[in-house]
Short mmCIF file of C-alpha atoms in Angstrom, two decimals:
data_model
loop_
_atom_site.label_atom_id
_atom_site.label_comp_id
_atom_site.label_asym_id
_atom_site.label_seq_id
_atom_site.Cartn_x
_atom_site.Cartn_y
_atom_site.Cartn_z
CA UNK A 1 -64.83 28.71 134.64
CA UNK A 2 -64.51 31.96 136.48
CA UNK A 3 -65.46 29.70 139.76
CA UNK A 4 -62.41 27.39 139.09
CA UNK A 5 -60.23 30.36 138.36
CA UNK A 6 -61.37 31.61 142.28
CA UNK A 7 -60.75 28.50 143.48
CA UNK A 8 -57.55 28.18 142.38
CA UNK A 9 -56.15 31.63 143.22
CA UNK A 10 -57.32 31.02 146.81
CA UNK A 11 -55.58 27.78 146.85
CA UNK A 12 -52.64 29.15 145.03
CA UNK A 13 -52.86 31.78 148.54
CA UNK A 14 -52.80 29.31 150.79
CA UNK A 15 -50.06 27.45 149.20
CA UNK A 16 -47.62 30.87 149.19
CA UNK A 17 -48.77 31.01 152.77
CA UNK A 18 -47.62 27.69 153.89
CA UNK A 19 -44.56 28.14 151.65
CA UNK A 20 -43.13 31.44 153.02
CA UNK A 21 -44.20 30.14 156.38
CA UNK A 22 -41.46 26.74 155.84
CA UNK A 23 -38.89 29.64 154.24
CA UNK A 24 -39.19 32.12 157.29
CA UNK A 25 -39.00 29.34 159.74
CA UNK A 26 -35.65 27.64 158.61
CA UNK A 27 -34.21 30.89 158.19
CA UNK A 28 -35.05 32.35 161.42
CA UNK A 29 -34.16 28.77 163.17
CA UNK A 30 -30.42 29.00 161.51
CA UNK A 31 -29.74 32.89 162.16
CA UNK A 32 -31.18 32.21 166.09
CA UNK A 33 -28.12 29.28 166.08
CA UNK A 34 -25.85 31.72 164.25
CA UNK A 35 -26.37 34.00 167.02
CA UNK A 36 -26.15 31.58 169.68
CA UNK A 37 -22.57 30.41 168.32
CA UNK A 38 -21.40 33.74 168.31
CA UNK A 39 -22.60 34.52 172.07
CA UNK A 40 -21.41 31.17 173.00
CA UNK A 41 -18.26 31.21 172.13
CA UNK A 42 -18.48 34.95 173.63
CA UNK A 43 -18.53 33.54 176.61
CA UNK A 44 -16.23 31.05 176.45
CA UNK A 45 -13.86 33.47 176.28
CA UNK A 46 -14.82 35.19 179.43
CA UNK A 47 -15.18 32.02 181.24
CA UNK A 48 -13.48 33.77 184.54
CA UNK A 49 -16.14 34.36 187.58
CA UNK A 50 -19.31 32.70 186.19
CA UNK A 51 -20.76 31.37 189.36
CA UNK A 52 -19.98 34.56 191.46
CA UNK A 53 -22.14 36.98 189.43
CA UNK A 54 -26.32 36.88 189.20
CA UNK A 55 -27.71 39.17 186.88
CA UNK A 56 -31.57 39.99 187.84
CA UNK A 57 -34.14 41.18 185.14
CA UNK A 58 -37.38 42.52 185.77
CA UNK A 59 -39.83 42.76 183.17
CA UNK A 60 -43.31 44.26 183.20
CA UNK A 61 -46.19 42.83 181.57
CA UNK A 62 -49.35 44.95 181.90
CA UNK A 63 -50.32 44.83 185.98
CA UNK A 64 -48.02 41.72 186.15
CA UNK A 65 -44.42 42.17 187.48
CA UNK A 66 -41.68 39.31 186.28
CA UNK A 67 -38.46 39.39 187.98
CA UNK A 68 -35.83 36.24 186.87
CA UNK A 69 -31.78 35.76 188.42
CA UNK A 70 -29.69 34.14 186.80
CA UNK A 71 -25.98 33.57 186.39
CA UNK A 72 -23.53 33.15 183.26
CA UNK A 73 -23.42 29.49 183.70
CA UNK A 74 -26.58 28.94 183.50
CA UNK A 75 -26.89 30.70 179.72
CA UNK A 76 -23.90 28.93 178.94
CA UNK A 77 -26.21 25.92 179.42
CA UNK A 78 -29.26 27.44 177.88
CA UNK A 79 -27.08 28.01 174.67
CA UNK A 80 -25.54 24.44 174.79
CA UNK A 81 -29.41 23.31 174.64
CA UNK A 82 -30.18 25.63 172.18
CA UNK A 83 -27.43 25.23 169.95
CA UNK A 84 -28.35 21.19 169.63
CA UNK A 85 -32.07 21.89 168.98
CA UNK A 86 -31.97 24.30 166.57
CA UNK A 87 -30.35 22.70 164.10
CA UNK A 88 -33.41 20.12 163.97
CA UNK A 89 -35.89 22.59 163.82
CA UNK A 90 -33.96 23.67 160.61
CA UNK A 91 -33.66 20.23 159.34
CA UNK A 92 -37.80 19.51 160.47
CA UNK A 93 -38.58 22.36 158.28
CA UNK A 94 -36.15 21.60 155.43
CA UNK A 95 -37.96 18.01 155.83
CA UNK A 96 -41.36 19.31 155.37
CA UNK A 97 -40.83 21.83 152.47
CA UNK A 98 -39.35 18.45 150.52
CA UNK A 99 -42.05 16.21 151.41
CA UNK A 100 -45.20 18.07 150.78
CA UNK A 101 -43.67 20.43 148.02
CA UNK A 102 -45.58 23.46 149.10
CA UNK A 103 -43.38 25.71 146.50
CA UNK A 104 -44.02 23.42 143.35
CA UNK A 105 -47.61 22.66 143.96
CA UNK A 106 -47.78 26.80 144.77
CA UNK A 107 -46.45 27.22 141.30
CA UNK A 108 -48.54 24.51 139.70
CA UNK A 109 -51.40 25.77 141.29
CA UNK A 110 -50.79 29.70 140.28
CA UNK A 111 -50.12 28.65 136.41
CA UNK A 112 -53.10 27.05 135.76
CA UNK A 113 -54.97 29.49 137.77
CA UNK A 114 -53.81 32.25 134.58
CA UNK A 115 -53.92 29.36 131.99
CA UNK A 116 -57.61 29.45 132.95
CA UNK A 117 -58.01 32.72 132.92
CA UNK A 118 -56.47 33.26 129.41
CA UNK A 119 -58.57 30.27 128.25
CA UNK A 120 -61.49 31.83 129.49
CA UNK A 121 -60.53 35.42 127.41
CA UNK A 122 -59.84 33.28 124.17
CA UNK A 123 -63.02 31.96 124.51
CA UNK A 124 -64.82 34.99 124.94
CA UNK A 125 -62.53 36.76 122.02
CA UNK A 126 -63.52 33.76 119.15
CA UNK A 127 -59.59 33.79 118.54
CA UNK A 128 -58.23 29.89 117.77
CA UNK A 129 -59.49 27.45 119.01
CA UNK A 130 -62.58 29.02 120.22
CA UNK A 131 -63.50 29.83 116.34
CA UNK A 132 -65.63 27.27 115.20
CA UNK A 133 -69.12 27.96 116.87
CA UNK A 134 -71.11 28.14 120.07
CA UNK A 135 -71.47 24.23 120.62
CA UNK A 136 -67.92 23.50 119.56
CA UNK A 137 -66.60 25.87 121.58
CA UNK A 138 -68.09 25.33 124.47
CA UNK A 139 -67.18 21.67 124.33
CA UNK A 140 -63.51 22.43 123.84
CA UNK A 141 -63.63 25.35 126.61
CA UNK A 142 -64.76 22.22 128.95
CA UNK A 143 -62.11 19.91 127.47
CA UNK A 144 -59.32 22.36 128.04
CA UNK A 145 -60.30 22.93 131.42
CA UNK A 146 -60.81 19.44 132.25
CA UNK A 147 -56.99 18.95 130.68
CA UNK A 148 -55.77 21.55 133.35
CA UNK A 149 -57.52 19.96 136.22
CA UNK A 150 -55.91 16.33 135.37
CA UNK A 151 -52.48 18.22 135.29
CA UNK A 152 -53.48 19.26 139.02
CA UNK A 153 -54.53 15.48 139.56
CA UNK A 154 -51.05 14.19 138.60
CA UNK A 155 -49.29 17.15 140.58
CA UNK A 156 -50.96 15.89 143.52
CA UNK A 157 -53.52 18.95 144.22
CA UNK A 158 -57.22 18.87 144.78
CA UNK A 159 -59.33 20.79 142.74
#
């Protein structure tokens, strides 16, 4: 029993993993377009000499040197492209936290990881149902844990 129970806290681990992983990408994908927007429309406002001035950026990356020109228009372009591909990398991830339900089978997952362990402490302590003897009790120990492992079957988890 104790084996099941450590199987299904890893799995319960891996679950929370994927499902803050889905959370943090939509909500970094739709703050990144939020500040896109706002720096777009920035510079539509200051539309006046775009083509005359080239910004230059040098970057260092350990022995490498990176140097990169470029002028207003061609962020203003960068942003346009931006601001039509975020949005579906929002909606992708909004997509696959519906269709593979990473939160509910996290939660499923996580409550019969403690049912098991509280079936496992009833057992040990005698207390109801676990009362009637060493045979019977062993019996409905294994029942009760087969019960939870059909409730993963129908939520669609592997033991």
């Amino acid at each position: 029993a104790w084996r099941l129970h450590r199987k299904l806290a890893r799995k319960s681990v891996q679950f929370r993993k994927w499902a803050t992983l889905l959370v943090v990408g939509v909500a970094l994908s739709l703050l990144l377009e939020t500040v896109f927007a706002i720096y777009a429309v920035f510079l539509a406002f200051q539309k006046a000499d775009f083509n005359e001035i080239t910004y230059e950026l040098t970057a260092f990356l350990f022995n490498l040197k990176l140097e990169m020109a470029f002028r207003l228009s061609e962020v203003v372009h960068f942003l346009n492209g931006a601001l039509l591909l975020l949005p579906l990398f929002a909606g992708l991830f909004t997509i696959l936290q519906a269709h593979f339900q990473v939160s509910q089978k996290w939660a499923t997952v996580h409550v019969i990881a403690n049912q098991v362990v509280s079936e496992i402490y009833h057992f040990l302590g005698n207390v109801p149902p676990y009362n009637c003897g060493p045979g019977p009790n062993q019996r409905e120990l294994m029942r009760r844990l087969q019960d939870m492992i059909k409730k993963l079957s129908n939520a669609g988890i592997e033991e």
